[in-house]
Amino acid sequence: MSHPIRIKNALISVYYKDNLEPIIRELNRLGVKIYSTGGTETFISALGIDVIAVEDLTSYPSILGGRVKTLHPKIFGGILARRNFDNDEQQLAQYEIPEIDLVIVDLYPFEETVKSNAEEDDIIEKIDIGGISLIRAAAKNFKDVVIVASKKDYSELESILKAQNGETTISQRRAFAHKAFNISSHYDTCIFQYFNQEEPLPVFKESIQTSQVLRYGENPHQKGVFYGSLDAMFTKLHGKELSYNNLVDVDAAVALIDEFTEPTIAILKHTNACGIASRTFIKEAWLDALACDPISAFGGVIIANDEIDAETAAEISKIFYEVLIAPAYTDEAIQILKEKKNRIILIRQKVELPVKQFKTLLNGVIEQDKDAVIEGPDQMRTVTLRTPTEHELRDLFFANKVVKHTKSNTVVFAKNNQLIASGVGQTSRVDSLKQAVIKAKSFGFDLQGAVMASDAFFPFPDCVELAADAGVLAVLQPGGSINDKLSIDMCDQKNISMVITGVRHFKH
């Protein structure tokens, strides 16, 4: 049943007047009586259209500097009255309250005011009271009232008014109410988040208003949605839309590359770096990153922290990859990269990223701070007889950045600011080490003079023994095992260095 209702009376009170005029003129054409307040009333009058001030309906002026304007029974009674309840209709007649069939109202820009770093008094004044109450009231009574709570819905309302000669159906009113409750709940979440900063309550609330439906989730039989604005994060120059798995890898790539300041390129597969190198020139960084594991690089995500030039683009185009991300590209590089049809080419924009991470788990959600800590040479405490050289310390710093962003259990081999090999996601640390040694040798790398970083402590001395036998000269680990001394003694026995950082970097 469509349950059509013709709009006879409308209340309009908005902060943003953009694209409001066509609706005002259409309501006027339909003979709808318009009630309004303040700036909106002035706007409507300036169009030469009759408008009734809310103060004239309520016989009460706007008070407290505009804080109280519409909070009155003659407004809310007209909105909340149930048209099929005889008692409600009788009370409307008794108190001379008009039925309000359409409410167009938006909210003070609280979220935008917070982002502008305004003073707290200004922020508090942008907590809307009347507007949020009108939205909830009209949305609650959607069986009889249309609520439009965003300028994004003006064109839809205008089309309905024109096509249906001022009538709306129950399904249309319910759809508008659905959108309105989304707006009001998001608004309240933003206010709560503002107050929940200094002494946070132990509750979980998040609200993201933009989204993108993905082709599918992790696998084709799973649905997937990204909540957020990819357009704010990236400018797409070429290729199809990012998939769920692409996004997971891109997130890992962004986190990894942000550890580096010198020209660096990383190649990732399944969130782990299969190649990364820092060099003076970006082309050199690409060639040395690819050399680490050219097999795993196939179909990977590539990220750079420097402009991609034509020479580098030509080299990158020699392999198949899914996504390429950089802060900039030369025009010639773009033309070269676009020659491959199914490559996604993105320019990364400067966007403030969240400092918290959360995910669903069991029957709830877990949340944590992002791992924003990285230990450089100043935080590396030598615990062996041999002290690492300056060059080895730089390589240990490089390796520590990589191991921090690699799946546990993991160890990383590095030399000359280049990833040599890594053992990834193994159930024992010694298995990770063995995997890394095999990988390094399979791609022709000499581990003599390399360094090794571990995301967590060594439970036994076997890892450092195997690493030393492979040619590693310096080892980094957080320490904290009851067997630390056994590993340190093994390093001394093998005449290699060990530094301890005191910070673990598990990644599950």
Short mmCIF file of C-alpha atoms in Angstrom, two decimals:
data_model
loop_
_atom_site.label_atom_id
_atom_site.label_comp_id
_atom_site.label_asym_id
_atom_site.label_seq_id
_atom_site.Cartn_x
_atom_site.Cartn_y
_atom_site.Cartn_z
CA MET A 1 0.00 0.00 0.00
CA SER A 2 1.52 3.33 -1.09
CA HIS A 3 -0.40 5.44 1.51
CA PRO A 4 0.01 8.70 -0.48
CA ILE A 5 0.00 12.00 1.42
CA ARG A 6 -0.20 15.41 -0.21
CA ILE A 7 2.10 18.05 1.25
CA LYS A 8 0.08 21.01 2.49
CA ASN A 9 2.44 22.59 5.06
CA ALA A 10 6.25 22.61 5.14
CA LEU A 11 8.79 23.69 7.74
CA ILE A 12 12.12 24.76 6.25
CA SER A 13 15.10 25.79 8.38
CA VAL A 14 18.57 25.09 6.99
CA TYR A 15 22.15 26.17 7.58
CA TYR A 16 23.15 25.55 3.95
CA LYS A 17 20.97 27.22 1.29
CA ASP A 18 22.71 25.63 -1.74
CA ASN A 19 20.22 24.37 -4.35
CA LEU A 20 17.28 25.14 -2.08
CA GLU A 21 15.63 27.63 -4.45
CA PRO A 22 14.15 25.11 -6.94
CA ILE A 23 12.37 23.27 -4.11
CA ILE A 24 11.01 26.51 -2.66
CA ARG A 25 9.61 27.50 -6.06
CA GLU A 26 8.10 24.06 -6.63
CA LEU A 27 6.41 24.09 -3.21
CA ASN A 28 5.06 27.54 -3.97
CA ARG A 29 3.70 26.31 -7.32
CA LEU A 30 1.94 23.49 -5.49
CA GLY A 31 0.33 25.93 -3.05
CA VAL A 32 2.20 24.60 -0.01
CA LYS A 33 2.23 26.88 3.04
CA ILE A 34 5.84 27.43 4.17
CA TYR A 35 7.00 28.09 7.72
CA SER A 36 10.57 29.11 8.39
CA THR A 37 13.09 30.74 10.74
CA GLY A 38 15.91 33.29 10.69
CA GLY A 39 18.19 33.22 7.68
CA THR A 40 16.07 30.70 5.78
CA GLU A 41 12.99 32.87 6.19
CA THR A 42 14.95 35.84 4.83
CA PHE A 43 16.19 33.72 1.92
CA ILE A 44 12.65 32.63 0.98
CA SER A 45 11.27 36.16 1.28
CA ALA A 46 14.03 37.42 -1.02
CA LEU A 47 12.70 35.03 -3.68
CA GLY A 48 9.38 36.86 -3.54
CA ILE A 49 7.61 33.85 -2.04
CA ASP A 50 5.24 34.03 0.92
CA VAL A 51 6.65 32.56 4.13
CA ILE A 52 5.32 32.46 7.69
CA ALA A 53 7.77 33.08 10.51
CA VAL A 54 7.80 30.33 13.13
CA GLU A 55 7.51 33.09 15.76
CA ASP A 56 4.14 34.06 14.28
CA LEU A 57 2.94 30.46 14.61
CA THR A 58 4.21 29.92 18.15
CA SER A 59 3.63 33.50 19.38
CA TYR A 60 7.06 33.14 20.96
CA PRO A 61 10.24 34.84 19.77
CA SER A 62 13.60 33.24 19.10
CA ILE A 63 15.45 33.48 22.43
CA LEU A 64 18.86 32.88 24.00
CA GLY A 65 20.76 34.09 20.98
CA GLY A 66 18.90 31.72 18.67
CA ARG A 67 19.42 28.64 20.84
CA VAL A 68 15.64 28.22 21.16
CA LYS A 69 13.57 28.80 18.03
CA THR A 70 11.54 25.75 17.01
CA LEU A 71 11.31 23.89 20.33
CA HIS A 72 7.58 24.47 20.81
CA PRO A 73 4.45 22.26 20.89
CA LYS A 74 2.96 24.07 17.89
CA ILE A 75 5.92 22.90 15.84
CA PHE A 76 6.50 19.44 17.24
CA GLY A 77 2.80 18.75 17.64
CA GLY A 78 2.30 19.43 13.93
CA ILE A 79 5.13 17.07 13.05
CA LEU A 80 4.42 14.22 15.49
CA ALA A 81 0.63 14.10 15.21
CA ARG A 82 -0.61 10.76 13.86
CA ARG A 83 -3.09 11.48 11.07
CA ASN A 84 -5.09 8.29 11.69
CA PHE A 85 -5.50 8.92 15.44
CA ASP A 86 -8.72 10.78 16.16
CA ASN A 87 -7.42 12.04 19.50
CA ASP A 88 -4.28 13.52 17.86
CA GLU A 89 -6.42 15.27 15.24
CA GLN A 90 -8.76 16.65 17.91
CA GLN A 91 -5.84 18.10 19.88
CA LEU A 92 -4.40 19.72 16.77
CA ALA A 93 -7.74 21.42 16.19
CA GLN A 94 -8.09 22.38 19.87
CA TYR A 95 -4.67 24.09 20.02
CA GLU A 96 -4.76 25.42 16.44
CA ILE A 97 -1.69 23.45 15.37
CA PRO A 98 -1.19 22.95 11.61
CA GLU A 99 -0.21 19.53 10.32
CA ILE A 100 3.35 19.76 9.02
CA ASP A 101 3.81 17.28 6.18
CA LEU A 102 7.34 18.19 5.09
CA VAL A 103 10.39 19.12 7.17
CA ILE A 104 13.55 20.32 5.44
CA VAL A 105 16.25 20.91 8.02
CA ASP A 106 19.99 20.37 8.29
CA LEU A 107 22.46 20.61 11.16
CA TYR A 108 25.06 23.09 12.32
CA PRO A 109 28.49 22.04 10.96
CA PHE A 110 29.85 20.54 14.17
CA GLU A 111 32.28 18.11 12.50
CA GLU A 112 33.70 20.79 10.21
CA THR A 113 34.12 23.21 13.13
CA VAL A 114 36.10 20.62 15.10
CA LYS A 115 38.36 19.99 12.09
CA SER A 116 39.02 23.73 11.78
CA ASN A 117 40.65 23.72 15.26
CA ALA A 118 38.19 26.33 16.49
CA GLU A 119 37.95 27.36 20.13
CA GLU A 120 35.82 25.11 22.33
CA ASP A 121 33.12 27.75 22.80
CA ASP A 122 32.65 27.91 19.02
CA ILE A 123 32.57 24.11 18.82
CA ILE A 124 29.95 23.82 21.55
CA GLU A 125 27.74 26.40 19.83
CA LYS A 126 27.72 24.16 16.76
CA ILE A 127 25.99 21.37 18.68
CA ASP A 128 22.57 21.53 17.09
CA ILE A 129 19.55 21.10 19.37
CA GLY A 130 16.50 22.21 17.44
CA GLY A 131 17.63 20.72 14.14
CA ILE A 132 18.42 17.28 15.52
CA SER A 133 15.08 17.25 17.38
CA LEU A 134 13.16 18.17 14.22
CA ILE A 135 14.93 15.45 12.24
CA ARG A 136 14.17 12.77 14.80
CA ALA A 137 10.56 13.85 15.19
CA ALA A 138 9.83 13.95 11.46
CA ALA A 139 11.70 10.68 10.80
CA LYS A 140 9.84 8.96 13.64
CA ASN A 141 6.53 9.99 12.09
CA PHE A 142 7.51 8.96 8.55
CA LYS A 143 4.11 7.39 8.01
CA ASP A 144 2.74 10.92 7.68
CA VAL A 145 5.74 13.26 7.28
CA VAL A 146 8.58 13.69 4.79
CA ILE A 147 11.98 14.52 6.33
CA VAL A 148 14.83 15.86 4.17
CA ALA A 149 17.93 16.26 6.32
CA SER A 150 20.63 16.83 3.71
CA LYS A 151 21.08 19.07 0.68
CA LYS A 152 22.22 15.90 -1.13
CA ASP A 153 18.56 14.84 -1.20
CA TYR A 154 17.12 18.10 -2.59
CA SER A 155 17.12 16.94 -6.21
CA GLU A 156 15.36 13.67 -5.29
CA LEU A 157 12.67 15.56 -3.40
CA GLU A 158 12.23 18.03 -6.26
CA SER A 159 11.77 15.18 -8.74
CA ILE A 160 9.15 13.52 -6.51
CA LEU A 161 7.25 16.77 -6.04
CA LYS A 162 7.11 17.37 -9.78
CA ALA A 163 6.35 13.79 -10.83
CA GLN A 164 3.68 13.17 -8.17
CA ASN A 165 2.19 16.65 -7.96
CA GLY A 166 3.15 17.19 -4.32
CA GLU A 167 2.32 13.71 -3.08
CA THR A 168 4.68 11.16 -1.49
CA THR A 169 4.33 7.43 -0.89
CA ILE A 170 5.03 5.57 2.34
CA SER A 171 8.09 3.87 0.81
CA GLN A 172 9.51 7.25 -0.21
CA ARG A 173 8.91 8.72 3.25
CA ARG A 174 10.48 5.69 4.92
CA ALA A 175 13.53 5.98 2.65
CA PHE A 176 13.98 9.64 3.59
CA ALA A 177 13.60 8.73 7.29
CA HIS A 178 16.24 6.01 6.88
CA LYS A 179 18.68 8.61 5.53
CA ALA A 180 17.74 11.09 8.26
CA PHE A 181 18.48 8.66 11.09
CA ASN A 182 21.84 7.95 9.47
CA ILE A 183 22.60 11.68 9.56
CA SER A 184 21.46 12.13 13.16
CA SER A 185 23.34 9.08 14.44
CA HIS A 186 26.54 10.19 12.68
CA TYR A 187 26.17 13.68 14.12
CA ASP A 188 25.76 12.34 17.66
CA THR A 189 28.77 10.02 17.19
CA CYS A 190 30.94 12.99 16.14
CA ILE A 191 29.88 14.91 19.24
CA PHE A 192 30.57 11.91 21.47
CA GLN A 193 34.01 11.38 19.90
CA TYR A 194 34.87 15.02 20.62
CA PHE A 195 34.02 14.62 24.30
CA ASN A 196 35.60 11.16 24.50
CA GLN A 197 39.20 12.28 23.94
CA GLU A 198 40.67 13.20 27.32
CA GLU A 199 39.11 10.56 29.60
CA PRO A 200 37.58 8.08 27.14
CA LEU A 201 34.67 5.92 28.17
CA PRO A 202 35.16 2.20 27.42
CA VAL A 203 32.77 2.10 24.47
CA PHE A 204 33.28 1.56 20.75
CA LYS A 205 31.68 4.04 18.33
CA GLU A 206 32.66 4.72 14.74
CA SER A 207 30.71 6.38 11.95
CA ILE A 208 31.93 6.72 8.35
CA GLN A 209 29.53 8.30 5.88
CA THR A 210 31.19 7.43 2.58
CA SER A 211 31.55 3.95 1.13
CA GLN A 212 32.37 2.01 -2.01
CA VAL A 213 30.95 -1.40 -2.85
CA LEU A 214 33.77 -3.69 -3.97
CA ARG A 215 33.57 -6.37 -6.64
CA TYR A 216 33.73 -8.93 -3.83
CA GLY A 217 35.54 -9.54 -0.56
CA GLU A 218 38.64 -11.62 0.07
CA ASN A 219 37.13 -14.34 -2.14
CA PRO A 220 34.48 -14.16 -4.88
CA HIS A 221 31.78 -15.71 -2.67
CA GLN A 222 32.20 -12.95 -0.03
CA LYS A 223 30.65 -9.49 -0.28
CA GLY A 224 32.96 -6.53 0.34
CA VAL A 225 32.58 -2.81 1.07
CA PHE A 226 35.18 -0.12 1.75
CA TYR A 227 34.03 2.58 4.19
CA GLY A 228 35.93 5.80 3.64
CA SER A 229 36.93 8.08 0.78
CA LEU A 230 39.43 6.51 -1.60
CA ASP A 231 39.17 9.63 -3.76
CA ALA A 232 40.64 11.66 -0.89
CA MET A 233 43.51 9.19 -0.51
CA PHE A 234 44.36 8.57 -4.17
CA THR A 235 43.96 10.05 -7.62
CA LYS A 236 43.48 7.19 -10.06
CA LEU A 237 45.25 7.74 -13.38
CA HIS A 238 44.57 4.37 -14.94
CA GLY A 239 43.07 0.94 -14.42
CA LYS A 240 40.12 -0.78 -12.81
CA GLU A 241 38.75 -0.28 -9.30
CA LEU A 242 40.77 -1.51 -6.35
CA SER A 243 39.64 -4.89 -5.02
CA TYR A 244 39.36 -5.95 -1.39
CA ASN A 245 42.72 -7.73 -1.54
CA ASN A 246 44.28 -4.78 -3.36
CA LEU A 247 43.16 -2.49 -0.55
CA VAL A 248 44.62 -4.73 2.15
CA ASP A 249 47.96 -4.78 0.33
CA VAL A 250 47.84 -1.04 -0.41
CA ASP A 251 47.27 -0.32 3.28
CA ALA A 252 50.33 -2.41 4.18
CA ALA A 253 52.36 -0.72 1.44
CA VAL A 254 51.50 2.77 2.67
CA ALA A 255 52.42 1.87 6.25
CA LEU A 256 55.77 0.44 5.14
CA ILE A 257 56.84 3.21 2.77
CA ASP A 258 56.08 5.87 5.37
CA GLU A 259 59.02 4.57 7.42
CA PHE A 260 61.46 5.84 4.76
CA THR A 261 62.62 9.33 3.78
CA GLU A 262 65.28 8.56 1.16
CA PRO A 263 64.10 7.46 -2.35
CA THR A 264 62.60 4.02 -1.77
CA ILE A 265 60.47 1.49 -3.63
CA ALA A 266 58.75 -1.50 -2.05
CA ILE A 267 56.98 -4.45 -3.67
CA LEU A 268 54.37 -6.27 -1.56
CA LYS A 269 52.50 -9.53 -1.85
CA HIS A 270 49.86 -10.53 0.70
CA THR A 271 50.89 -7.53 2.88
CA ASN A 272 54.56 -8.60 3.09
CA ALA A 273 57.47 -6.94 1.34
CA CYS A 274 59.03 -9.27 -1.22
CA GLY A 275 61.39 -6.50 -2.27
CA ILE A 276 62.43 -3.09 -0.99
CA ALA A 277 65.48 -0.88 -1.48
CA SER A 278 66.53 2.69 -0.72
CA ARG A 279 68.85 4.39 -3.20
CA THR A 280 69.95 7.83 -4.39
CA PHE A 281 67.80 7.52 -7.52
CA ILE A 282 64.36 5.95 -7.78
CA LYS A 283 65.26 3.78 -10.79
CA GLU A 284 68.07 2.18 -8.79
CA ALA A 285 65.66 1.60 -5.92
CA TRP A 286 63.29 -0.20 -8.28
CA LEU A 287 65.92 -2.44 -9.81
CA ASP A 288 67.31 -3.47 -6.43
CA ALA A 289 63.85 -3.98 -4.91
CA LEU A 290 62.89 -6.24 -7.81
CA ALA A 291 66.14 -8.20 -7.52
CA CYS A 292 65.21 -9.41 -4.05
CA ASP A 293 62.49 -11.75 -5.32
CA PRO A 294 61.47 -11.20 -8.96
CA ILE A 295 59.18 -14.24 -8.84
CA SER A 296 57.03 -13.04 -5.93
CA ALA A 297 56.94 -9.54 -7.45
CA PHE A 298 54.62 -10.87 -10.18
CA GLY A 299 51.13 -9.47 -9.52
CA GLY A 300 52.29 -7.41 -6.56
CA VAL A 301 51.59 -3.93 -5.25
CA ILE A 302 54.40 -1.43 -5.87
CA ILE A 303 54.81 1.76 -3.88
CA ALA A 304 57.35 4.58 -4.16
CA ASN A 305 57.97 7.66 -2.07
CA ASP A 306 59.45 9.68 -4.94
CA GLU A 307 58.39 10.74 -8.43
CA ILE A 308 58.38 8.02 -11.08
CA ASP A 309 60.27 9.14 -14.19
CA ALA A 310 60.17 7.67 -17.69
CA GLU A 311 63.19 5.41 -17.25
CA THR A 312 61.80 3.93 -14.06
CA ALA A 313 58.35 3.53 -15.63
CA ALA A 314 59.88 1.63 -18.55
CA GLU A 315 61.60 -0.78 -16.17
CA ILE A 316 58.49 -1.28 -14.02
CA SER A 317 56.39 -1.99 -17.12
CA LYS A 318 58.52 -5.04 -17.89
CA ILE A 319 56.67 -7.05 -15.22
CA PHE A 320 53.01 -7.65 -14.43
CA TYR A 321 51.82 -5.86 -11.29
CA GLU A 322 48.39 -5.06 -9.87
CA VAL A 323 48.89 -1.57 -8.41
CA LEU A 324 51.52 1.17 -8.62
CA ILE A 325 51.45 4.05 -6.12
CA ALA A 326 53.67 7.13 -6.10
CA PRO A 327 53.39 10.78 -5.01
CA ALA A 328 53.95 11.94 -8.62
CA TYR A 329 54.76 10.81 -12.16
CA THR A 330 56.31 12.62 -15.10
CA ASP A 331 54.01 12.99 -18.12
CA GLU A 332 56.18 10.62 -20.14
CA ALA A 333 56.08 8.05 -17.33
CA ILE A 334 52.28 8.16 -17.30
CA GLN A 335 52.11 7.50 -21.03
CA ILE A 336 54.45 4.51 -20.68
CA LEU A 337 52.53 3.06 -17.73
CA LYS A 338 49.15 3.47 -19.43
CA GLU A 339 50.22 1.21 -22.28
CA LYS A 340 49.41 -1.77 -20.03
CA LYS A 341 45.62 -2.07 -19.86
CA ASN A 342 45.00 -3.75 -16.51
CA ARG A 343 47.44 -1.85 -14.30
CA ILE A 344 46.07 0.40 -11.55
CA ILE A 345 48.11 3.64 -11.41
CA LEU A 346 47.55 5.86 -8.36
CA ILE A 347 48.86 9.20 -7.14
CA ARG A 348 48.92 9.26 -3.38
CA GLN A 349 47.52 12.39 -1.76
CA LYS A 350 48.52 13.79 1.61
CA VAL A 351 45.80 12.58 3.98
CA GLU A 352 45.88 12.30 7.75
CA LEU A 353 45.62 8.61 8.58
CA PRO A 354 43.93 7.08 11.66
CA VAL A 355 46.08 6.43 14.73
CA LYS A 356 43.89 3.52 15.87
CA GLN A 357 43.27 0.10 14.36
CA PHE A 358 40.23 -2.09 14.98
CA LYS A 359 38.63 -5.25 13.65
CA THR A 360 35.77 -7.56 14.50
CA LEU A 361 36.75 -10.53 16.62
CA LEU A 362 34.57 -13.26 18.17
CA ASN A 363 31.39 -11.49 19.31
CA GLY A 364 32.95 -8.03 19.52
CA VAL A 365 35.65 -5.67 18.33
CA ILE A 366 39.29 -5.22 19.36
CA GLU A 367 41.06 -1.90 19.04
CA GLN A 368 44.65 -0.82 19.49
CA ASP A 369 47.00 2.07 18.82
CA LYS A 370 48.88 1.78 15.55
CA ASP A 371 52.47 0.64 15.92
CA ALA A 372 53.99 4.10 15.43
CA VAL A 373 57.33 3.31 17.08
CA ILE A 374 60.55 2.54 15.22
CA GLU A 375 63.95 2.15 16.85
CA GLY A 376 67.00 3.67 15.17
CA PRO A 377 70.71 3.41 16.03
CA ASP A 378 70.26 5.57 19.15
CA GLN A 379 67.86 3.00 20.62
CA MET A 380 70.05 0.00 19.77
CA ARG A 381 71.96 -1.29 22.80
CA THR A 382 74.98 -3.45 21.98
CA VAL A 383 75.13 -6.54 24.23
CA THR A 384 78.02 -8.43 22.59
CA LEU A 385 81.78 -8.12 22.61
CA ARG A 386 81.76 -7.07 18.98
CA THR A 387 80.23 -3.66 18.28
CA PRO A 388 78.38 -3.15 14.98
CA THR A 389 79.97 -0.75 12.50
CA GLU A 390 78.24 2.47 11.42
CA HIS A 391 77.36 0.79 8.13
CA GLU A 392 75.88 -2.21 9.93
CA LEU A 393 73.86 0.08 12.20
CA ARG A 394 72.35 1.75 9.15
CA ASP A 395 71.48 -1.63 7.68
CA LEU A 396 70.00 -2.75 11.01
CA PHE A 397 67.81 0.36 11.02
CA PHE A 398 66.66 -0.46 7.48
CA ALA A 399 65.99 -4.09 8.41
CA ASN A 400 64.09 -3.07 11.54
CA LYS A 401 61.72 -0.91 9.49
CA VAL A 402 61.00 -3.84 7.20
CA VAL A 403 60.62 -6.49 9.90
CA LYS A 404 58.13 -4.26 11.74
CA HIS A 405 55.77 -4.52 8.74
CA THR A 406 56.25 -8.25 8.03
CA LYS A 407 54.01 -11.08 9.20
CA SER A 408 55.15 -12.82 12.41
CA ASN A 409 57.12 -14.95 13.03
CA THR A 410 59.65 -13.23 10.84
CA VAL A 411 63.30 -12.49 10.35
CA VAL A 412 64.72 -10.15 7.72
CA PHE A 413 68.14 -10.10 6.03
CA ALA A 414 69.37 -6.78 4.67
CA LYS A 415 72.55 -5.37 3.20
CA ASN A 416 73.33 -1.93 1.79
CA ASN A 417 69.77 -0.66 2.34
CA GLN A 418 68.30 -3.55 0.37
CA LEU A 419 66.11 -6.41 1.48
CA ILE A 420 68.03 -9.61 0.76
CA ALA A 421 65.44 -12.10 1.98
CA SER A 422 62.82 -12.61 4.67
CA GLY A 423 61.20 -15.56 6.38
CA VAL A 424 57.53 -14.74 6.76
CA GLY A 425 54.65 -15.97 8.90
CA GLN A 426 56.22 -19.17 10.18
CA THR A 427 55.13 -20.95 13.36
CA SER A 428 58.70 -20.99 14.66
CA ARG A 429 61.38 -18.35 14.38
CA VAL A 430 64.05 -20.83 13.33
CA ASP A 431 61.82 -21.92 10.42
CA SER A 432 61.55 -18.27 9.36
CA LEU A 433 65.33 -18.01 9.43
CA LYS A 434 65.82 -21.18 7.39
CA GLN A 435 63.28 -19.94 4.85
CA ALA A 436 65.12 -16.62 4.54
CA VAL A 437 68.51 -18.32 4.04
CA ILE A 438 67.10 -20.55 1.28
CA LYS A 439 65.45 -17.57 -0.44
CA ALA A 440 68.58 -15.44 -0.34
CA LYS A 441 70.67 -18.19 -1.89
CA SER A 442 68.04 -19.03 -4.52
CA PHE A 443 68.25 -15.49 -5.90
CA GLY A 444 72.03 -15.37 -5.83
CA PHE A 445 72.58 -13.15 -2.77
CA ASP A 446 75.73 -13.44 -0.71
CA LEU A 447 74.84 -13.16 2.98
CA GLN A 448 78.44 -12.39 3.93
CA GLY A 449 78.31 -9.03 5.70
CA ALA A 450 74.50 -8.95 5.86
CA VAL A 451 72.50 -8.04 8.97
CA MET A 452 69.43 -9.74 10.45
CA ALA A 453 66.42 -8.28 12.27
CA SER A 454 63.81 -10.23 14.21
CA ASP A 455 60.35 -8.98 15.16
CA ALA A 456 60.54 -10.69 18.57
CA PHE A 457 63.11 -12.29 20.85
CA PHE A 458 65.04 -15.47 20.10
CA PRO A 459 63.88 -18.24 22.45
CA PHE A 460 67.01 -20.28 21.76
CA PRO A 461 70.51 -19.60 20.38
CA ASP A 462 69.91 -21.71 17.24
CA CYS A 463 68.75 -18.71 15.20
CA VAL A 464 71.85 -16.59 15.72
CA GLU A 465 74.05 -19.65 15.21
CA LEU A 466 72.49 -20.40 11.82
CA ALA A 467 72.59 -16.71 10.85
CA ALA A 468 76.28 -16.41 11.73
CA ASP A 469 77.09 -19.57 9.77
CA ALA A 470 75.30 -18.04 6.77
CA GLY A 471 77.51 -14.92 6.93
CA VAL A 472 75.44 -12.47 9.00
CA LEU A 473 77.62 -10.02 10.98
CA ALA A 474 75.05 -8.14 13.07
CA VAL A 475 71.71 -9.04 14.62
CA LEU A 476 68.84 -6.92 15.97
CA GLN A 477 66.17 -8.21 18.31
CA PRO A 478 63.95 -6.71 21.04
CA GLY A 479 65.26 -9.01 23.76
CA GLY A 480 63.24 -10.18 26.73
CA SER A 481 63.72 -13.94 26.56
CA ILE A 482 64.89 -15.84 29.64
CA ASN A 483 67.45 -17.30 27.22
CA ASP A 484 68.79 -13.96 25.95
CA LYS A 485 72.22 -14.73 27.45
CA LEU A 486 72.45 -17.98 25.47
CA SER A 487 71.89 -16.07 22.21
CA ILE A 488 74.35 -13.35 23.26
CA ASP A 489 76.97 -15.95 24.15
CA MET A 490 76.48 -17.61 20.77
CA CYS A 491 77.05 -14.25 19.04
CA ASP A 492 80.27 -13.79 21.00
CA GLN A 493 81.34 -17.31 20.12
CA LYS A 494 80.71 -16.58 16.42
CA ASN A 495 82.23 -13.06 16.70
CA ILE A 496 79.13 -11.24 15.47
CA SER A 497 77.28 -8.26 16.96
CA MET A 498 73.89 -8.17 18.63
CA VAL A 499 71.86 -5.10 19.52
CA ILE A 500 68.71 -5.09 21.65
CA THR A 501 65.96 -2.48 21.18
CA GLY A 502 63.54 -3.39 23.96
CA VAL A 503 60.57 -3.05 21.55
CA ARG A 504 58.74 -6.00 20.00
CA HIS A 505 56.98 -5.66 16.61
CA PHE A 506 54.61 -8.60 16.32
CA LYS A 507 52.27 -8.43 13.32
CA HIS A 508 49.48 -10.99 13.16
#
